[in-house]
Short mmCIF file of C-alpha atoms in Angstrom, two decimals:
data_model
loop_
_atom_site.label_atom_id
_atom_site.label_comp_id
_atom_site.label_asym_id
_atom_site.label_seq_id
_atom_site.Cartn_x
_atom_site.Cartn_y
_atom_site.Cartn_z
CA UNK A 143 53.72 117.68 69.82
CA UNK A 144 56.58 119.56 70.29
CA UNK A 145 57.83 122.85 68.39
CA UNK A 146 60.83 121.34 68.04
CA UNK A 147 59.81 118.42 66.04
CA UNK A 148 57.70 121.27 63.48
CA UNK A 149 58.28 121.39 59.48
CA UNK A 150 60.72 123.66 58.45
CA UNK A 151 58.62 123.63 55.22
CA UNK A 152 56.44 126.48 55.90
CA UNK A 153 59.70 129.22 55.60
CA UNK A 154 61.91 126.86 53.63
CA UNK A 155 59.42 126.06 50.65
CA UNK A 156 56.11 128.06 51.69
CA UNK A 157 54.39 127.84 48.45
CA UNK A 158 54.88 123.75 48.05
CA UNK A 159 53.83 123.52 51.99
CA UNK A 160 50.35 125.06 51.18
CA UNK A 161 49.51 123.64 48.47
CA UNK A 162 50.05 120.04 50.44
CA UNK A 163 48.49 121.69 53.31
CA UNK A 164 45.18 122.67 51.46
CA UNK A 165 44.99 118.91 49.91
CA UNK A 166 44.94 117.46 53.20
CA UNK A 167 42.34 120.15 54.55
CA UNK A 168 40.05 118.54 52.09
CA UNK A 169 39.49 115.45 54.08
CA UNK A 170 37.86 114.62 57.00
CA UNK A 171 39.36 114.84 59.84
CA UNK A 172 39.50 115.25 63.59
CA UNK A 173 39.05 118.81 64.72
CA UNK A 174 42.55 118.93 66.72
CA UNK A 175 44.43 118.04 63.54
CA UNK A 176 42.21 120.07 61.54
CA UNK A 177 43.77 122.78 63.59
CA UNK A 178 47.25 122.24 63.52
CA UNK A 179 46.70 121.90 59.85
CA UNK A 180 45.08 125.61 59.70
CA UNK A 181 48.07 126.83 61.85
CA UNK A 182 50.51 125.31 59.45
CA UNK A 183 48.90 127.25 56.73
CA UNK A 184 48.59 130.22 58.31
CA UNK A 185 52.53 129.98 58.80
CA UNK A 186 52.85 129.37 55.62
CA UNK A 187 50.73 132.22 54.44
CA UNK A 188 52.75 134.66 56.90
CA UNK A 189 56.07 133.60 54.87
CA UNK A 190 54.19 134.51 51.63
CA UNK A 191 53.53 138.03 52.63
CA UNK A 192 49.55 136.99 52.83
CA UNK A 193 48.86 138.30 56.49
CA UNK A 194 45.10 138.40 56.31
CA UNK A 195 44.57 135.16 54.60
CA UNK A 196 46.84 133.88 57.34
CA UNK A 197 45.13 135.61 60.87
CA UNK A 198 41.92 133.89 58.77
CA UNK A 199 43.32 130.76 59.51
CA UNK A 200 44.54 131.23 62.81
CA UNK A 201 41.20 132.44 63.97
CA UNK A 202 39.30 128.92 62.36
CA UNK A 203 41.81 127.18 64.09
CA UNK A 204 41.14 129.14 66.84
CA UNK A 205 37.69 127.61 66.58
CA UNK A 206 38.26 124.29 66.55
CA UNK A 207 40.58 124.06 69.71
CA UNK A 208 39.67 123.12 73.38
CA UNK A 209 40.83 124.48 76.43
CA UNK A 210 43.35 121.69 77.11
CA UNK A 211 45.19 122.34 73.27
CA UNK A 212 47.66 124.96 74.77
CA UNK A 213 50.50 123.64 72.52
CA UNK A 214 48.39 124.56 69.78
CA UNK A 215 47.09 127.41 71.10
CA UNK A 216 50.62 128.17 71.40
CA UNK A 217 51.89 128.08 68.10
CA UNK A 218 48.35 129.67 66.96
CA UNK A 219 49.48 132.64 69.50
CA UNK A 220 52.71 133.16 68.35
CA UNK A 221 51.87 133.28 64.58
CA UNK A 222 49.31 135.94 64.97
CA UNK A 223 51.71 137.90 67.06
CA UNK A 224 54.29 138.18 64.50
CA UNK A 225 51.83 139.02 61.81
CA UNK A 226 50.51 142.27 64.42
CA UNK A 227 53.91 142.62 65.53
CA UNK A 228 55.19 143.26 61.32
CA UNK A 229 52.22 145.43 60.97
CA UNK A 230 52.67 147.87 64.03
CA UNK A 231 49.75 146.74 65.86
CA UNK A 232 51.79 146.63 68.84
CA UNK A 233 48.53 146.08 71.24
CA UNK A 234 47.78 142.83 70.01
CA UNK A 235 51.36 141.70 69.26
CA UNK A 236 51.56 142.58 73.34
CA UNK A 237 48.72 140.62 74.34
CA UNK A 238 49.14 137.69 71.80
CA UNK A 239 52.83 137.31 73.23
CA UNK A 240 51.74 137.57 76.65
CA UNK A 241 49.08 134.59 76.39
CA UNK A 242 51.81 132.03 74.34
CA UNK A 243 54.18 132.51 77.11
CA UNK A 244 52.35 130.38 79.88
CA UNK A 245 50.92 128.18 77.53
CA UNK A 246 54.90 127.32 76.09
CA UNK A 247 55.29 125.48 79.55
CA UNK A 248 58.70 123.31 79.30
CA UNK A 249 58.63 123.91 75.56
CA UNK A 250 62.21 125.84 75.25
CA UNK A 251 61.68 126.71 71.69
CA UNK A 252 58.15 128.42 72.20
CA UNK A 253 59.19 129.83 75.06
CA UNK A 254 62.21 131.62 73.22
CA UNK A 255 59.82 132.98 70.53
CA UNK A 256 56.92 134.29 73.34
CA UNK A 257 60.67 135.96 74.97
CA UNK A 258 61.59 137.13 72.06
CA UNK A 259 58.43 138.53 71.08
CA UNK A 260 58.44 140.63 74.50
CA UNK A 261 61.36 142.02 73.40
CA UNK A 262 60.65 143.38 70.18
CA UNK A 263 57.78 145.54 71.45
CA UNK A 264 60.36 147.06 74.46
CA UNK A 265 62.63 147.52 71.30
CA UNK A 266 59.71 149.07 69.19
CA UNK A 267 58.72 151.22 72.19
CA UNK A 268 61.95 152.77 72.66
CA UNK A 269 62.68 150.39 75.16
CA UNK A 270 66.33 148.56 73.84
CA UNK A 271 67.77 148.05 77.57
CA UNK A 272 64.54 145.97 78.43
CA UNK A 273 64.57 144.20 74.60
CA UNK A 274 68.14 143.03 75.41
CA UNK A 275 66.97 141.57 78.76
CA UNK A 276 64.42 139.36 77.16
CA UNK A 277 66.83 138.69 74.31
CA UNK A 278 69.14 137.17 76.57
CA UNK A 279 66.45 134.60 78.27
CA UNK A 280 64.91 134.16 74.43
CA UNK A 281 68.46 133.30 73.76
CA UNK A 282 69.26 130.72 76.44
CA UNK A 283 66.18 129.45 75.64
CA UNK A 284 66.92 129.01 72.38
CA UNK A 285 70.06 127.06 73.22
CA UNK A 286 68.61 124.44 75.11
CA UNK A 287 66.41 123.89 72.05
CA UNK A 288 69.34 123.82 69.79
CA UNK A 289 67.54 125.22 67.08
CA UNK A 290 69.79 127.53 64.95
CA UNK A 291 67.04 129.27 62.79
CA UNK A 292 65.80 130.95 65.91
CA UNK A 293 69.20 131.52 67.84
CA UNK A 294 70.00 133.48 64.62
CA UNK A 295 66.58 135.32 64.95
CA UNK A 296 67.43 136.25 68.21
CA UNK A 297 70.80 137.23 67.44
CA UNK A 298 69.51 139.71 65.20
CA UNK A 299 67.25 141.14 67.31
CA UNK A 300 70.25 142.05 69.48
CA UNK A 301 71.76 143.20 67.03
CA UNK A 302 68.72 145.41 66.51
CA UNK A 303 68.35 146.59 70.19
CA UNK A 304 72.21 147.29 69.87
CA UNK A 305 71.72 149.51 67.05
CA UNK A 306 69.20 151.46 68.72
CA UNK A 307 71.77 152.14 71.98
CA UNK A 308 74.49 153.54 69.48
CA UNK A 309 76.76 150.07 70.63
CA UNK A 310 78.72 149.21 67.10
CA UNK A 311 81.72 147.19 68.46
CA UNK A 312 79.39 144.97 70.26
CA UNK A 313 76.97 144.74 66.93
CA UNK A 314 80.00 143.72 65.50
CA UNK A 315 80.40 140.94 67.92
CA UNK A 316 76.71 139.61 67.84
CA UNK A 317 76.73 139.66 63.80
CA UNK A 318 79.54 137.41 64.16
CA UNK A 319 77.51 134.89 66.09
CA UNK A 320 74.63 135.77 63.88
CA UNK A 321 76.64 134.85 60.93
CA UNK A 322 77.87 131.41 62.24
CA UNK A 323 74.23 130.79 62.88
CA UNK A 324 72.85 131.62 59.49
CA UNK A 325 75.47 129.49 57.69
CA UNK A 326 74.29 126.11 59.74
CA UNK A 327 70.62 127.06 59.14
CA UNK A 328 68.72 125.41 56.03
CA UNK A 329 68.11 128.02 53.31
CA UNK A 330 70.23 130.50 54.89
CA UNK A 331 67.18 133.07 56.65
CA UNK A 332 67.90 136.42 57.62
CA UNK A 333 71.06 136.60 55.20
CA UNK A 334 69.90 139.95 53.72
CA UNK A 335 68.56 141.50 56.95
CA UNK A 336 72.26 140.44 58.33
CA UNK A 337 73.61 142.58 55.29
CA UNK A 338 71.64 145.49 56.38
CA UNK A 339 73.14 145.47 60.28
CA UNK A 340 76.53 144.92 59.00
CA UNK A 341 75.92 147.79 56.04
CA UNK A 342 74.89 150.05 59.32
CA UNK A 343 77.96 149.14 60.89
CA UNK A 344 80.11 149.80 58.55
CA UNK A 345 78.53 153.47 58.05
CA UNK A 346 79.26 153.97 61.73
CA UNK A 347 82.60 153.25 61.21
CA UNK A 348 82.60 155.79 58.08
CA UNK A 349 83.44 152.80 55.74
CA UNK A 350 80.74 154.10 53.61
CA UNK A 351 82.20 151.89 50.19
CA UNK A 352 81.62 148.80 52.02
CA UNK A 353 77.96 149.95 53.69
CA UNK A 354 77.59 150.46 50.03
CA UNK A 355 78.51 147.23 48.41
CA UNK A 356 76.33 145.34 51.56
CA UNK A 357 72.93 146.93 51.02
CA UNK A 358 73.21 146.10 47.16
CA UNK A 359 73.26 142.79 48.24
CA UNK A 360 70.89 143.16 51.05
CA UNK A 361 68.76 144.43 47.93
CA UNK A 362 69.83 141.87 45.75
CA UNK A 363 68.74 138.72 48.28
CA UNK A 364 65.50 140.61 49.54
CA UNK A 365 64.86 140.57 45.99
CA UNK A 366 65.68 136.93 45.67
CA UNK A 367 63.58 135.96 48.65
CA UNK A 368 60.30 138.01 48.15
CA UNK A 369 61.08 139.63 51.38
CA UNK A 370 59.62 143.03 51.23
CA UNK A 371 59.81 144.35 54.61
CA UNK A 372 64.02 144.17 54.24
CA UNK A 373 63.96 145.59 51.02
CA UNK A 374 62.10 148.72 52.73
CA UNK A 375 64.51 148.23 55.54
CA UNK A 376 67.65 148.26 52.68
CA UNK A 377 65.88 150.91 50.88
CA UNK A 378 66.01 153.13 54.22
CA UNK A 379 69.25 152.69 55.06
CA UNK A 380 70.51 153.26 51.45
CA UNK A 381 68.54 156.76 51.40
CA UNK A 382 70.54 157.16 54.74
CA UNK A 383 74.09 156.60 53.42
CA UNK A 384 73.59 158.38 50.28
CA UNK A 385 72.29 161.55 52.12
CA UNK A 386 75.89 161.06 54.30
CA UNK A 387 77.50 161.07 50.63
CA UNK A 388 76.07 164.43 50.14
CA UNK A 389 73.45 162.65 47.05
CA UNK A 390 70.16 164.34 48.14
CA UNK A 391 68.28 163.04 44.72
CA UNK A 392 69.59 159.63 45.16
CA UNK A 393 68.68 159.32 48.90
CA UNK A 394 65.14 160.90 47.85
CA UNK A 395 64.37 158.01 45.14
CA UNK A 396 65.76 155.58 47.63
CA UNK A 397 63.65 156.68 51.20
CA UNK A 398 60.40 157.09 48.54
CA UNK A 399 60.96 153.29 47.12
CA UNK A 400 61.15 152.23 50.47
CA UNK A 401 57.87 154.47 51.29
CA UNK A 402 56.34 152.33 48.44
CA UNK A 403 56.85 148.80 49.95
CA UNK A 404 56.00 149.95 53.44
CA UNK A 405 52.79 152.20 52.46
CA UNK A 406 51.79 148.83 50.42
CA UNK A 407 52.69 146.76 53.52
CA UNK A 408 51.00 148.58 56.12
CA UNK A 409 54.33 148.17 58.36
CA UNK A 410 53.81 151.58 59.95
CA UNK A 411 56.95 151.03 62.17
CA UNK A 412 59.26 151.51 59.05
CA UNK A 413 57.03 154.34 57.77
CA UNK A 414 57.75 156.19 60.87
CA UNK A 415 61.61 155.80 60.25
CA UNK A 416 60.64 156.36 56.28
CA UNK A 417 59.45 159.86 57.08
CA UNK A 418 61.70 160.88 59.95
CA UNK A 419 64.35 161.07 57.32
CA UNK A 420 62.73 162.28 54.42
CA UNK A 421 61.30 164.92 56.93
CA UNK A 422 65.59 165.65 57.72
CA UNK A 423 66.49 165.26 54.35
CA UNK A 424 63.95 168.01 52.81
CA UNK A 425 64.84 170.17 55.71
CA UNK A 426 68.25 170.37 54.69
CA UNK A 427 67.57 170.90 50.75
CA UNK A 428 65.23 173.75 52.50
CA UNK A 429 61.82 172.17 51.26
CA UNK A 430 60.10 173.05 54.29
CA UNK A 431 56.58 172.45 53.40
CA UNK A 432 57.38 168.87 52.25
CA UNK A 433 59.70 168.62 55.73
CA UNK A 434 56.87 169.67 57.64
CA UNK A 435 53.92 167.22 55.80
CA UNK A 436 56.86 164.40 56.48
CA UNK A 437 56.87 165.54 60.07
CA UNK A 438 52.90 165.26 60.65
CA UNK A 439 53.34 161.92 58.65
CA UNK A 440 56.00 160.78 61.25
CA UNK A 441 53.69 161.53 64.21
CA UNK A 442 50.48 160.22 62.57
CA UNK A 443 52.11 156.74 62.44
CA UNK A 444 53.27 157.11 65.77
CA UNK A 445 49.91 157.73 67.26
CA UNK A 446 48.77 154.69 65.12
CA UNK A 447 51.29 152.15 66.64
CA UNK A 448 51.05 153.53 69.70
CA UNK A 449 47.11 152.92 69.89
CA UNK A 450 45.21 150.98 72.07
CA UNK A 451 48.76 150.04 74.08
CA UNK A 452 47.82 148.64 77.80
CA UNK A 453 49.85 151.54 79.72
CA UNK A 454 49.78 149.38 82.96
CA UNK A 455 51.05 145.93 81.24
CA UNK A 456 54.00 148.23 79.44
CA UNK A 457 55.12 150.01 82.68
CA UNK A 458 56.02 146.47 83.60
CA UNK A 459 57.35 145.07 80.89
CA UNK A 460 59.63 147.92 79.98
CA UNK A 461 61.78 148.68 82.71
CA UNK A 462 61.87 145.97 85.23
CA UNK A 463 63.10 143.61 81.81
CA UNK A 464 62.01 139.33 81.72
CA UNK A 465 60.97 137.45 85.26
CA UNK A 466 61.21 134.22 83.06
#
């Protein structure tokens, strides 16, 4: 079974996909197939914003699989390690990412998403020179697979690592790529995260109407799509632009939406960007006591995705960049 050859069902029509999924799970079955079934689901669940519900069916999978399953174990892998990676549980995002990778063998596509995955905890560290590194093999990688969905992915993540360095021509560049990519995708995924990069963009390049006009429809297809975690993202940058634009009330109601979605989420990565501005924000209107309780907020979600890290295992993966 190859990754290539997967539905697209379980991020194109999530809802329809479990609902066939749990039919099928009613009959009997052999235990390998039984699996691949639960790691559909949990896929699917992960696209519906149900992360519990979907680890829950990762680990029964989990259960049923023998040591010789590794494309299954795989797949099972990389789902969990998205679901830790969204909620800031960067220790077992590590350590889920780091067990797919061997087991992805010749399997380009897996291999890109274990690559990728390696690079979004550098990024999440503070560590964007190493993220682009393992960007760039995710990225070849994804190539040979010829799978656009994830070449877009991947493209974003540049994009994101890009950001972080303070490089805006070259995010320019890469949301170019990115945007060639979405358009031959099915269903169009990552449109309103794109919106968002290209909104930050344009604020770098103080063409703060058209930052504007992108996050409302960053809003507007987050919205459309159910996808909370760019809304917060949208929401963020929003509060940032309109504090540029000298609106302190507007930026407040925006950063505190955004708080909202992300306190609801448990995504404590965005929460730590959430309250780093409100903490800037209420310094400047001279609210010190709420700047200071945003502060101590900042650092107590720090500490939290910071926990349980493997300093050894990051010391590697952070500066030296991919061996792969």
């Amino acid at each position: 079974m190859s990754f290539a050859a997967e539905s697209a069902a379980w991020y194109l029509q999530p809802g329809r996909q479990l609902a066939e999924i749990d039919r099928l799970l009613t009959r009997p079955e052999a235990p390998q197939l039984h699996a691949a079934r639960l790691i559909e689901r949990g896929r699917c669940l992960e696209a519906l914003w149900q992360p519990q519900s979907a680890l829950n069916a990762y680990a029964e999978a989990d259960g049923l699989l023998g040591s010789g399953d590794t494309v299954l174990r795989c797949r099972l892998q990389l789902g969990a390690a998205a679901i830790h990676y969204a909620h800031a549980d960067y220790a077992a995002a590590l350590q889920a990412w780091q067990l797919a990778l061997p087991l992805a063998a010749n399997d380009a596509l897996a291999t890109s998403e274990a690559l990728l995955g390696l690079g979004r905890v550098c990024q999440a560290l503070g560590g964007a020179d190493a993220a682009l590194g393992y960007n760039a093999s995710a990225l070849s990688a994804a190539n040979a697979a010829g799978d656009s969905r994830l070449q877009a992915m991947v493209a974003l993540n540049v994009v994101a690592s890009l950001n972080a360095l303070g490089r805006y021509d070259e995010m320019a560049a890469t949301l170019a790529d990115a945007a060639r990519l979405i358009a031959a995708t099915p269903g169009r995924p990552f449109e309103a995260e794109w919106q968002v990069y290209a909104a930050i963009v344009a604020q770098a390049g103080n063409r703060l109407r058209e930052a504007g006009r992108g996050l409302e429809i960053a809003l507007a297809l987050a919205d459309g799509a159910n996808n909370h975690w760019v809304r917060a993202f949208a929401l963020l940058q929003l509060g940032r632009l309109r504090a540029r634009l000298h609106d302190g009330r507007g930026a407040l109601a925006a950063l505190h939406a955004a708080r909202e979605i992300g306190e609801a989420m448990g995504i404590a990565h965005t929460l730590m960007d959430i309250h780093a501005q409100l903490a800037r924000i209420n310094e400047a209107q001279g609210n010190l006591g709420d700047a200071l309780e945003h502060c101590k907020l900042h650092h107590q979600y720090y500490r939290w995705a910071h926990e349980g890290l493997n300093r050894d295992l990051l010391a590697m993966l952070v500066p030296a960049g991919p061996t792969h």
